Amino acid sequence: MSTEIADKNRDEFDIEILNTVGKPFIDKPEDIKMATRDCDVFYGDKQAIFGVDLDIGKNEIIAMIGPSGCGKSTYLRALNRMNDTIEICRVSGSLTLDGQDIYSKKQDPVLLRARVGMVFQKPNPFPKSIYDNVAYGARLHGLVSNKADLDDLVEASLTKAGLFKEVKDNLQKPGTGLSGGQQQRLCIARTIAVDPEVILMDEPTSALDPIATAIIEELMDELRHNYTIAIVTHSMQQAARISQRTAYFHLGKLVEVNATNDVFTNPEHQLTENYITGRFG
Amino acid sequence: MNKSTQIVEAGLQKRYAKEKRFRLYGLISILISLAFLVILLADIIGKGYPAFQQTYVKLDVTIDGEVLGLTAESPEDKLYSASYSKVIRNALREKFPGVTDRKQKRALSNLVSKSAAYELRDMVVENPNLIGTSGSYWFLAKDDVDVFMKGNIDRNLPESDRRIKDYQLEWIDTLVAENRLEKRFNTVLFTEADSREPEQAGIRGALMGSLYTMLITMCLAFPIGVAAATYLEEFAPQNNKWVDLIEININNLAAVPSIVFGLLGLAVYINFFGVPRSTPLVGGLVLTLMTLPTIIIASRAAIKAVPPSMREAALGLGASKVQTVFQHVLPMAMPGILTGTIIGMAQALGETAPLLMIGMIAFVSDIPQSIIDPSTVMPVQIYLWSDSPERAFTERTSAAIIVLLAFLITMNLVAIMLRKRFEKRW
């Protein structure tokens, strides 16, 4: 890349973000599943997220896009307090689930994570059998009382994740022996088995080939009817294909939130336009 | 061909030569160490295997009630206190009636081990009706006879240079000719504790001592070490001065000379807490101190190596921190933890220096029945025997080393099998 273009990019990069443009809020309060107001996240002295205001609606897929290091994963992890495990990480502002503050003292992080499940970038099945992987959460929380119910739950979860047909004869085989795409679907089945209300997905298909990606995208579209899904993705095509709303993050700030169609066809903010047209990122 | 290709080609020969040389060095060093290992094993086994055999003498004994001052109806304490060695002596004199010289008479009774009298006593106590009967019994031969029978004394040497005199040779030859000398498997080695008489000395006392000591070390060092490692890795605040200090100290402790742990054990366990000295209990406690840093360091490395994605997966499903650690992190770290434990325990098994300080380097002729009985351990027993002047102890030293190595290999095999089982769950 010549210096000229690099300089130009830097200029485009340096546009000041004053306020989030577009429609970060949802009008009807009964449609809101999660809401954050003035959310800041710090790693030690370094601030990673600056005053994010955003509503996540019920039964919608909201995609979060933006260049690497823009804080979208950090924001996602703040939504189910996965950041708690990082000692130097601090979250401030208001983050609510069904109107309840998830960072209040009364909120139990274990209960929260049972309600807000997470699927990670790299498929991470436990080194146990497929069955035990799916049954893990249910056993952990005591969701079922007998073996037959557990069998049913495992089957239902695997079916919902579109994996049951492929593994029904090998439920006792290790989950780590599956292919990458199957492993990720196993991880989704494992998350569904706990019956969460919100599923957070942190680049769930970035390690997968296009075919596996397509299967998972289809799956997400079906899951939308029962769950709220927030997905972080680097693929703008993916965001365009699956999400109803898209949020664009830049340098820790939420730049623009709009209906996905609008973001990709008619972005309001200059930075969003620069990003989706591939001028940087 | 451009210039850089030419330069690369010119240098290739040299690079390959270097690589070959390096591989050769590696091969040579492995061969040298293998050669030393073979020499060591050959030497130990060659010297040690005769100790697994022991010479026995058949004597025609008349259990004379008059000589013993006993009858079949004598009370048990009388049966115990009678002088059975006289009976044995008489049996030998009957066999070789020509011996009259005082010195030779003493030499004659020294053909048979002193334990013969005790064996006879035990037989009589068990069955008093033996009094007044006579019969042929096998007794342990004295160590000199045993050494000669194993070919370790050259009969062609001048008499003044051998431990066995000409008249003794004659007796032995007579006994051999009558099939009254026989080499059998040395059960004494495995059933008895240490003794001043080589033919009565065994390793059972030291073996049991080592077993008890290792049990205590294992039972303490493994849980404490794993718990400490888990806490430091998973729960302790990061970048905390105190945690750093503890870390540095643990790493330093791993390099502290083991005798210092012995001093510490002496000062703290024996002098302050009053734990009985010379016992497997205090030995195990001291070796625990010594083993802990090894186990902690290895366990921490193993826990650190568990991919963070596993913790995230469990936490993301709503497992608590403790559940995550116990259900996922520790099982996945277990092979590494066990490897560290094997190394630590193997070290502890072979350790003598710290035990010097707490009185475990002692002549103990009883087999310890519990963890608070005085006892010694295998490496100390080997040291004690290697220090003894009797020729028969040389082979017993090597035999004890063989047994110690076998103990070590068994212990490691068990640990490796456990490790394999945990690895399978991946």
XYZ file of C-alpha atoms in Angstrom:
707
model
C 0.000 0.000 0.000
C 1.446 3.354 -1.006
C 1.879 6.063 1.580
C -0.610 8.246 -0.180
C -3.439 5.793 0.276
C -2.335 5.023 3.800
C -2.458 8.693 4.662
C -5.845 9.026 3.105
C -7.051 6.059 5.101
C -5.711 7.580 8.272
C -7.701 10.686 7.555
C -10.796 8.653 7.058
C -9.978 6.755 10.197
C -9.648 9.928 12.205
C -13.153 11.209 11.691
C -14.401 12.060 15.133
C -17.224 9.978 16.477
C -19.494 12.280 18.390
C -22.731 10.346 18.693
C -24.137 7.086 17.563
C -26.177 7.662 14.451
C -29.103 5.617 13.245
C -31.556 3.784 15.488
C -29.767 2.236 18.477
C -32.986 2.212 20.487
C -36.103 0.157 20.083
C -39.332 2.073 20.438
C -41.591 -0.465 22.141
C -40.173 -1.334 25.579
C -41.766 -4.810 25.435
C -39.620 -5.652 22.405
C -36.369 -4.965 24.219
C -34.466 -7.994 25.473
C -31.193 -6.434 26.542
C -30.290 -2.784 26.814
C -27.064 -0.967 27.570
C -26.746 2.683 28.418
C -23.482 4.561 28.614
C -21.540 1.323 28.827
C -17.809 1.727 29.388
C -15.337 -1.143 29.588
C -11.800 -0.708 30.875
C -8.814 -3.024 30.830
C -6.749 -1.581 33.636
C -6.178 2.026 32.696
C -7.037 1.482 29.066
C -10.606 2.129 28.006
C -11.852 -0.345 25.427
C -15.503 0.655 25.113
C -16.785 4.218 25.233
C -20.339 4.949 26.286
C -22.251 2.444 24.189
C -26.027 2.909 24.096
C -27.811 0.025 22.405
C -30.986 -1.989 22.641
C -31.113 -5.611 21.570
C -34.591 -6.684 20.571
C -36.438 -9.904 21.233
C -36.093 -12.599 18.601
C -33.797 -10.567 16.452
C -30.336 -11.199 15.162
C -28.170 -8.203 15.669
C -24.791 -8.244 13.941
C -21.840 -6.326 15.263
C -19.228 -5.434 12.733
C -16.128 -3.319 12.729
C -12.366 -3.506 12.260
C -10.220 -5.675 14.531
C -9.727 -4.199 17.955
C -12.839 -2.028 17.737
C -14.222 -3.568 20.911
C -17.147 -5.519 19.512
C -16.059 -8.761 21.170
C -15.385 -6.936 24.414
C -18.879 -5.490 24.276
C -20.375 -8.912 23.562
C -18.533 -10.450 26.487
C -19.779 -7.685 28.742
C -23.322 -8.868 28.003
C -22.930 -12.133 29.911
C -20.164 -11.005 32.246
C -17.524 -13.238 30.680
C -15.205 -10.338 31.307
C -15.467 -11.083 35.022
C -12.767 -13.684 34.563
C -10.315 -11.003 33.505
C -9.190 -9.455 36.709
C -8.236 -6.033 35.386
C -11.451 -5.642 33.420
C -14.038 -3.185 34.725
C -17.495 -2.473 33.300
C -19.559 0.599 34.091
C -22.853 2.008 32.892
C -26.160 0.249 32.833
C -26.590 -3.161 31.214
C -29.951 -4.804 31.606
C -31.592 -8.051 30.721
C -35.388 -7.811 30.748
C -34.985 -4.548 32.584
C -32.818 -5.981 35.357
C -29.292 -4.711 35.875
C -26.943 -7.614 35.158
C -24.039 -6.003 36.990
C -25.971 -5.367 40.191
C -24.870 -7.172 43.336
C -28.089 -9.177 43.321
C -27.339 -10.645 39.897
C -25.629 -13.997 40.064
C -23.169 -14.382 37.174
C -23.794 -18.134 37.017
C -27.525 -17.593 36.593
C -26.880 -14.851 34.067
C -24.736 -17.101 31.938
C -27.415 -19.754 32.043
C -29.812 -17.170 30.578
C -27.316 -15.598 28.197
C -25.376 -18.365 26.469
C -22.268 -17.953 24.401
C -20.741 -19.586 21.341
C -17.087 -18.869 20.747
C -14.898 -18.208 17.756
C -12.993 -21.461 17.984
C -15.174 -24.541 18.449
C -14.395 -25.685 21.974
C -16.188 -28.944 22.750
C -15.181 -30.588 26.022
C -12.937 -33.625 25.708
C -15.938 -35.811 26.464
C -18.480 -37.720 24.407
C -20.931 -35.873 22.196
C -23.694 -36.864 24.572
C -21.866 -35.584 27.643
C -21.047 -32.337 25.889
C -24.690 -31.583 25.272
C -25.822 -32.949 28.619
C -23.215 -30.983 30.553
C -25.192 -27.794 31.104
C -28.405 -29.637 31.921
C -26.633 -31.826 34.457
C -24.833 -28.814 35.881
C -28.015 -26.899 36.535
C -30.092 -29.965 37.347
C -32.538 -29.210 34.557
C -33.640 -32.810 34.158
C -34.373 -35.398 36.783
C -33.961 -38.687 34.968
C -32.043 -40.360 32.216
C -34.938 -40.529 29.758
C -35.545 -36.776 29.987
C -31.866 -36.142 29.530
C -31.824 -38.367 26.450
C -34.733 -36.408 25.051
C -33.081 -33.092 25.810
C -29.830 -34.159 24.157
C -31.676 -35.358 21.098
C -33.808 -32.208 20.886
C -30.805 -29.921 21.274
C -28.783 -31.786 18.682
C -31.755 -31.755 16.334
C -32.196 -28.011 16.762
C -28.522 -27.544 16.020
C -28.962 -29.675 12.900
C -26.416 -32.216 14.056
C -28.513 -35.101 15.295
C -28.787 -36.960 11.998
C -25.040 -36.952 11.544
C -24.111 -38.150 15.031
C -27.083 -40.159 16.285
C -25.171 -43.442 16.061
C -22.014 -42.008 17.607
C -23.287 -40.173 20.648
C -20.681 -41.820 22.843
C -17.785 -40.854 20.578
C -15.650 -37.899 21.654
C -16.924 -34.487 20.602
C -13.395 -33.487 19.729
C -13.364 -36.078 16.940
C -15.949 -34.220 14.860
C -15.114 -31.903 11.980
C -14.771 -28.177 12.659
C -18.261 -27.325 11.453
C -19.798 -30.207 13.374
C -17.892 -29.180 16.488
C -19.300 -25.668 16.243
C -22.815 -27.030 15.839
C -22.143 -29.258 18.845
C -21.180 -26.134 20.787
C -24.425 -24.488 19.684
C -26.396 -27.589 20.725
C -24.620 -27.500 24.070
C -25.628 -23.868 24.501
C -29.224 -24.490 23.446
C -29.522 -27.405 25.881
C -29.377 -24.962 28.794
C -32.318 -23.152 27.149
C -30.946 -19.622 27.303
C -32.904 -16.526 26.313
C -30.051 -14.820 24.513
C -27.234 -16.435 22.554
C -24.069 -14.441 22.057
C -21.916 -15.578 19.151
C -18.369 -14.376 18.844
C -17.340 -14.923 15.216
C -18.813 -18.431 15.249
C -17.927 -19.231 11.649
C -14.552 -17.593 11.221
C -12.791 -20.938 11.614
C -15.126 -22.785 9.261
C -15.346 -23.416 5.542
C -18.165 -21.862 3.466
C -20.319 -24.993 3.530
C -20.205 -25.323 7.303
C -20.767 -21.583 7.529
C -23.880 -21.826 5.391
C -25.276 -24.604 7.593
C -24.720 -22.542 10.710
C -26.211 -19.427 9.174
C -29.333 -21.394 8.277
C -29.436 -22.718 11.783
C -29.195 -19.229 13.253
C -32.104 -18.097 11.145
C -34.216 -20.894 12.625
C -33.017 -20.236 16.150
C -34.083 -16.614 15.853
C -37.705 -17.616 16.411
C -36.955 -18.796 19.917
C -33.879 -16.874 20.943
C -32.336 -13.465 20.739
C -29.003 -13.635 18.982
C -26.151 -11.156 19.033
C -23.367 -12.056 16.657
C -19.949 -10.539 16.158
C -18.651 -11.140 12.670
C -15.870 -10.044 10.380
C -17.798 -11.066 7.319
C -20.031 -8.271 6.100
C -21.762 -10.684 3.748
C -22.651 -12.800 6.716
C -23.979 -9.799 8.608
C -26.009 -8.828 5.541
C -27.359 -12.351 5.082
C -28.497 -13.193 8.558
C -29.094 -10.105 10.691
C -32.028 -7.780 11.007
C -30.021 -4.971 12.524
C -26.359 -4.153 12.244
C -24.196 -2.198 14.648
C -20.922 -0.749 13.469
C -18.180 -0.317 16.077
C -15.090 1.773 15.652
C -12.271 2.315 18.157
C -14.473 1.302 21.041
C -17.353 3.506 20.036
C -20.666 2.536 18.559
C -20.812 4.512 15.313
C -24.011 3.468 13.667
C -26.928 1.146 14.244
C -29.563 0.636 11.615
C -31.583 -2.002 9.896
C -29.091 -4.238 8.130
C -30.419 -3.336 4.732
C -29.901 0.351 5.361
C -26.423 -0.064 6.783
C -25.218 -1.871 3.709
C -27.066 0.101 1.077
C -27.271 3.522 2.556
C -24.926 4.041 5.501
C -25.475 7.214 7.449
C -22.010 7.691 8.837
C -18.901 8.291 6.791
C -16.906 5.734 8.817
C -19.506 3.053 8.190
C -19.388 3.752 4.525
C -15.603 3.633 4.492
C -15.685 0.290 6.246
C -18.335 -1.463 4.219
C -16.888 -0.252 0.951
C -13.583 -1.786 2.041
C -11.564 1.372 2.277
C -10.151 0.179 5.549
C -10.650 -2.506 8.057
C 20.599 -18.837 -12.101
C 20.635 -15.525 -10.294
C 23.123 -14.392 -7.720
C 21.252 -15.192 -4.544
C 20.549 -18.732 -5.789
C 24.283 -19.168 -6.346
C 25.046 -17.956 -2.847
C 22.439 -20.292 -1.392
C 23.835 -23.212 -3.379
C 27.362 -22.481 -2.306
C 26.346 -22.530 1.331
C 24.193 -25.644 1.149
C 27.036 -28.131 1.517
C 28.166 -26.453 4.696
C 24.679 -26.344 6.146
C 24.087 -30.028 5.518
C 27.466 -30.900 6.976
C 26.603 -28.934 10.077
C 23.301 -30.710 10.388
C 24.926 -34.114 9.978
C 27.551 -33.268 12.555
C 24.912 -32.193 15.024
C 22.911 -35.371 14.556
C 26.080 -37.379 15.029
C 26.826 -35.604 18.320
C 23.346 -36.440 19.538
C 23.681 -40.061 18.539
C 27.083 -40.374 20.193
C 25.867 -38.905 23.439
C 22.891 -41.254 23.499
C 25.143 -44.234 22.788
C 27.530 -43.221 25.544
C 24.732 -42.876 28.077
C 23.250 -46.188 26.962
C 26.637 -47.834 27.370
C 26.927 -46.483 30.901
C 23.425 -47.649 31.718
C 24.206 -51.129 30.456
C 27.449 -51.236 32.432
C 25.662 -50.054 35.548
C 22.838 -52.555 35.238
C 25.163 -55.404 34.306
C 27.369 -54.609 37.286
C 24.491 -54.378 39.749
C 22.670 -57.430 38.477
C 25.887 -59.407 38.129
C 26.845 -58.626 41.705
C 23.368 -58.781 43.104
C 21.796 -61.893 41.695
C 23.766 -64.370 43.880
C 22.132 -62.690 46.879
C 18.825 -64.099 45.771
C 20.228 -67.525 46.617
C 21.335 -68.742 49.995
C 23.202 -71.841 51.114
C 21.474 -74.198 53.553
C 23.037 -77.031 55.580
C 21.329 -80.274 56.462
C 22.050 -81.440 59.975
C 21.026 -84.589 61.820
C 19.807 -83.142 65.089
C 18.940 -85.038 68.214
C 16.704 -82.828 70.285
C 17.943 -84.190 73.569
C 15.706 -83.285 76.466
C 18.583 -83.745 78.900
C 20.869 -81.312 77.091
C 18.036 -78.791 76.933
C 16.811 -79.515 80.421
C 13.314 -79.908 79.064
C 10.529 -82.423 78.750
C 7.503 -82.360 76.505
C 5.507 -81.073 79.460
C 7.757 -78.071 80.198
C 5.969 -74.718 80.365
C 6.320 -72.427 77.378
C 8.667 -69.877 78.966
C 11.052 -72.726 79.765
C 10.825 -73.909 76.185
C 11.816 -70.435 75.087
C 14.787 -69.937 77.369
C 16.526 -73.280 76.824
C 19.922 -73.324 75.122
C 19.225 -74.719 71.699
C 22.618 -73.723 70.344
C 24.071 -76.571 72.395
C 21.930 -79.040 70.469
C 23.114 -77.614 67.181
C 26.719 -77.698 68.357
C 26.339 -81.328 69.417
C 24.881 -82.201 66.043
C 27.909 -80.687 64.325
C 30.366 -82.400 66.642
C 28.685 -85.726 66.043
C 29.066 -85.145 62.339
C 32.754 -84.281 62.631
C 33.925 -86.207 65.721
C 37.617 -85.666 65.085
C 37.615 -82.025 66.062
C 39.224 -81.386 69.407
C 41.079 -78.109 69.099
C 39.235 -75.196 70.821
C 39.647 -72.892 67.878
C 38.505 -75.525 65.455
C 35.528 -76.342 67.664
C 34.403 -72.749 67.480
C 34.972 -72.739 63.723
C 32.884 -75.889 63.477
C 29.870 -74.338 65.183
C 30.307 -71.385 62.839
C 29.409 -73.525 59.833
C 25.790 -72.911 60.693
C 24.128 -69.571 61.230
C 23.178 -68.512 64.748
C 19.620 -68.446 63.525
C 19.647 -72.262 63.488
C 19.147 -72.290 67.269
C 16.179 -69.913 66.986
C 14.634 -71.986 64.236
C 14.983 -75.095 66.336
C 13.476 -73.253 69.308
C 10.495 -72.170 67.274
C 9.944 -75.714 66.068
C 10.071 -77.079 69.593
C 7.808 -74.384 71.001
C 5.303 -75.172 68.348
C 5.548 -78.891 68.883
C 7.057 -79.870 72.263
C 6.707 -83.529 71.343
C 9.834 -83.116 69.233
C 11.862 -83.269 72.432
C 13.655 -86.571 72.592
C 13.363 -87.214 68.843
C 15.990 -86.840 66.189
C 15.731 -85.900 62.562
C 17.332 -84.106 59.644
C 16.703 -80.406 59.327
C 17.926 -77.706 56.931
C 19.479 -74.654 58.540
C 20.935 -71.449 57.174
C 24.645 -71.726 56.532
C 27.004 -69.123 57.925
C 27.839 -66.283 55.513
C 31.439 -67.475 54.933
C 30.206 -70.884 53.845
C 27.661 -69.202 51.617
C 30.274 -66.949 50.041
C 32.519 -69.949 49.413
C 29.679 -71.968 47.905
C 28.982 -69.132 45.488
C 32.603 -69.322 44.350
C 33.683 -66.019 45.812
C 36.528 -67.505 47.838
C 39.355 -69.043 45.839
C 40.456 -72.307 47.407
C 43.773 -72.146 45.550
C 44.897 -69.124 47.538
C 47.361 -69.746 50.355
C 45.502 -70.522 53.571
C 46.617 -67.327 55.281
C 44.937 -65.246 52.562
C 41.503 -66.838 52.752
C 38.695 -66.467 55.234
C 38.056 -70.208 55.073
C 40.792 -72.327 56.563
C 41.901 -75.716 55.271
C 40.039 -77.664 57.952
C 36.869 -75.732 57.200
C 37.340 -76.555 53.519
C 37.512 -80.202 54.445
C 34.208 -80.026 56.339
C 32.534 -78.214 53.511
C 33.803 -80.772 51.012
C 32.456 -83.558 53.198
C 29.059 -81.876 53.476
C 28.933 -81.264 49.734
C 29.851 -84.871 49.047
C 26.953 -85.989 51.257
C 24.544 -83.553 49.588
C 24.160 -81.715 52.842
C 24.853 -78.288 51.352
C 22.285 -76.782 49.049
C 21.612 -73.407 47.470
C 17.992 -72.321 47.654
C 16.016 -69.167 46.919
C 16.860 -66.624 49.580
C 13.522 -66.048 51.286
C 15.271 -64.515 54.298
C 16.175 -61.514 52.142
C 12.491 -60.715 51.736
C 11.113 -61.769 55.092
C 13.627 -60.348 57.568
C 14.857 -56.932 58.575
C 18.477 -55.891 58.903
C 20.889 -58.006 60.939
C 24.564 -57.974 61.861
C 24.816 -61.477 60.452
C 24.699 -61.251 56.661
C 22.899 -64.561 56.222
C 20.079 -63.338 58.470
C 19.867 -59.859 56.997
C 16.893 -58.951 54.819
C 15.391 -55.894 53.246
C 11.850 -56.266 54.455
C 12.286 -53.713 57.223
C 13.676 -51.099 54.851
C 11.139 -51.986 52.183
C 8.218 -51.546 54.559
C 9.828 -48.363 55.867
C 10.112 -47.015 52.349
C 6.546 -48.075 51.575
C 5.095 -46.328 54.644
C 7.240 -43.253 54.049
C 6.174 -43.053 50.411
C 2.532 -43.542 51.363
C 2.694 -40.615 53.750
C 4.587 -38.470 51.262
C 2.083 -39.328 48.546
C -0.981 -38.755 50.726
C 0.300 -35.347 51.827
C 2.327 -33.995 48.930
C -0.140 -34.812 46.145
C -3.272 -33.131 47.528
C -1.411 -30.207 49.091
C 0.695 -29.678 45.982
C -2.237 -29.838 43.572
C -4.358 -27.618 45.808
C -1.579 -25.051 46.070
C -0.964 -25.094 42.329
C -4.672 -24.806 41.571
C -5.079 -21.895 43.954
C -2.047 -20.066 42.609
C -3.057 -20.590 38.986
C -6.816 -20.214 39.129
C -7.855 -18.273 42.192
C -4.990 -16.142 43.464
C -5.080 -12.486 42.432
C -2.760 -11.865 39.501
C 0.039 -9.308 39.655
C -0.094 -9.348 43.417
C 3.156 -8.790 45.303
C 2.471 -11.518 47.838
C 1.594 -14.069 45.190
C 4.785 -13.214 43.321
C 6.776 -13.624 46.516
C 5.236 -17.032 47.162
C 5.965 -18.044 43.570
C 9.621 -17.071 43.820
C 9.925 -18.944 47.089
C 8.409 -22.112 45.714
C 10.766 -22.032 42.749
C 13.711 -21.513 45.065
C 12.648 -24.301 47.404
C 12.886 -26.769 44.529
C 16.617 -26.049 44.417
C 17.306 -26.175 48.165
C 19.713 -28.995 49.151
C 17.610 -31.773 50.585
C 19.599 -32.012 53.806
C 18.220 -28.598 54.741
C 14.744 -30.087 54.716
C 16.074 -32.714 57.134
C 17.260 -29.971 59.482
C 13.909 -28.269 59.212
C 12.135 -31.548 59.953
C 14.362 -32.111 62.966
C 13.700 -28.641 64.315
C 10.000 -28.430 63.582
C 8.526 -31.914 63.577
C 10.714 -33.666 66.125
C 11.814 -30.914 68.491
C 8.757 -28.730 68.349
C 5.838 -31.034 67.618
C 7.398 -34.094 69.199
C 6.818 -36.499 66.326
C 8.701 -39.719 67.165
C 12.024 -39.783 65.380
C 13.331 -42.497 63.063
C 9.762 -43.248 62.015
C 8.175 -43.334 58.550
C 5.792 -40.650 59.813
C 8.473 -38.024 60.301
C 10.345 -39.286 57.236
C 7.224 -38.886 55.136
C 6.599 -35.418 56.522
C 10.122 -34.291 55.678
C 10.012 -35.819 52.201
C 6.645 -34.127 51.674
C 8.338 -30.778 52.208
C 10.989 -31.772 49.738
C 8.552 -33.076 47.117
C 6.019 -30.244 47.298
C 7.890 -27.684 45.164
C 8.377 -30.244 42.387
C 4.698 -31.177 42.363
C 3.542 -27.563 42.598
C 5.741 -26.373 39.751
C 4.758 -29.253 37.466
C 1.085 -28.928 38.346
C 1.071 -25.207 37.690
C 2.628 -25.749 34.284
C 0.024 -28.419 33.509
C -2.866 -26.227 34.658
C -1.535 -23.303 32.686
C -1.394 -25.488 29.576
C -5.142 -26.204 29.663
C -6.545 -24.080 26.824
C -8.480 -21.035 28.094
C -11.240 -21.934 25.635
C -12.152 -24.861 27.909
C -12.637 -22.544 30.864
C -14.665 -20.173 28.715
C -16.828 -23.008 27.435
C -17.680 -24.137 30.946
C -18.159 -20.629 32.320
C -20.250 -19.711 29.293
C -22.611 -22.581 30.088
C -23.049 -21.306 33.595
C -20.545 -23.412 35.524
C -19.102 -21.716 38.579
C -15.381 -21.133 38.870
C -14.932 -24.109 41.199
C -16.972 -26.370 38.936
C -14.938 -25.251 35.961
C -11.704 -26.029 37.761
C -12.728 -29.402 39.140
C -14.730 -30.685 36.187
C -12.535 -29.459 33.355
C -9.240 -27.870 34.217
C -7.937 -30.431 36.703
C -8.921 -33.541 34.727
C -7.268 -32.080 31.655
C -4.169 -31.106 33.617
C -4.006 -34.475 35.399
C -1.501 -36.191 33.067
C 0.952 -33.340 33.600
C 0.280 -33.270 37.322
C 0.905 -37.013 37.543
C 4.158 -36.675 35.623
C 5.330 -34.108 38.167
C 4.218 -36.365 40.987
C 6.155 -39.313 39.544
C 9.306 -37.216 39.369
C 8.821 -35.925 42.891
C 8.081 -39.342 44.371
C 10.999 -40.974 42.566
C 13.232 -38.295 44.021
C 11.801 -38.868 47.488
C 12.223 -42.646 47.228
C 15.926 -42.326 46.542
C 16.578 -39.637 49.116
C 18.912 -40.272 52.065
C 20.286 -36.892 53.069
C 17.232 -35.403 54.796
C 16.633 -38.694 56.599
C 20.077 -38.542 58.209
C 18.867 -35.629 60.281
C 15.769 -37.299 61.604
C 17.379 -40.529 62.696
C 16.280 -42.794 59.920
C 19.858 -43.821 59.259
C 19.972 -46.429 61.968
C 20.400 -50.128 62.438
C 16.828 -51.335 62.846
C 16.397 -55.070 63.163
C 12.598 -55.018 63.444
C 10.124 -54.799 60.627
C 8.027 -51.663 61.167
C 4.382 -52.550 61.743
C 3.056 -49.009 61.550
C 4.057 -45.509 60.614
C 5.285 -44.775 64.117
C 7.658 -47.729 64.457
C 11.338 -46.975 64.085
C 12.476 -47.981 60.668
C 14.893 -47.279 57.908
C 14.379 -46.902 54.173
C 15.823 -48.645 51.141
C 18.519 -46.147 50.157
C 19.702 -45.943 53.759
C 19.786 -49.746 53.971
C 21.893 -49.836 50.828
C 24.241 -47.291 52.307
C 24.537 -49.213 55.577
C 25.257 -52.503 53.839
C 27.745 -51.000 51.462
C 29.626 -49.860 54.533
C 29.752 -53.319 56.133
C 33.013 -55.284 55.949
C 31.513 -58.761 55.438
C 31.858 -60.067 51.920
C 28.291 -61.364 51.924
C 26.960 -57.828 52.328
C 28.446 -56.784 48.988
C 26.036 -58.930 47.042
C 23.179 -57.936 49.347
C 23.929 -54.282 48.639
C 23.507 -54.913 44.943
C 20.423 -57.025 45.550
C 18.907 -54.186 47.575
C 19.644 -51.795 44.712
C 17.857 -54.156 42.327
C 14.848 -54.274 44.642
C 14.890 -50.475 45.004
C 14.931 -50.088 41.222
C 12.099 -52.582 40.914
C 10.140 -50.620 43.546
C 10.756 -47.430 41.601
C 9.719 -48.959 38.290
C 6.539 -50.399 39.838
C 5.658 -47.027 41.325
C 6.233 -45.276 38.017
C 4.276 -47.895 36.095
C 1.252 -47.341 38.299
C 1.524 -43.586 37.772
C 1.959 -43.988 34.027
C -1.081 -46.256 33.855
C -3.115 -43.675 35.763
C -1.872 -40.997 33.402
C -2.868 -43.050 30.369
C -6.369 -43.416 31.780
C -6.707 -39.664 32.133
C -5.271 -39.055 28.695
C -7.877 -41.349 27.172
C -10.625 -39.019 28.283
C -9.412 -36.315 25.930
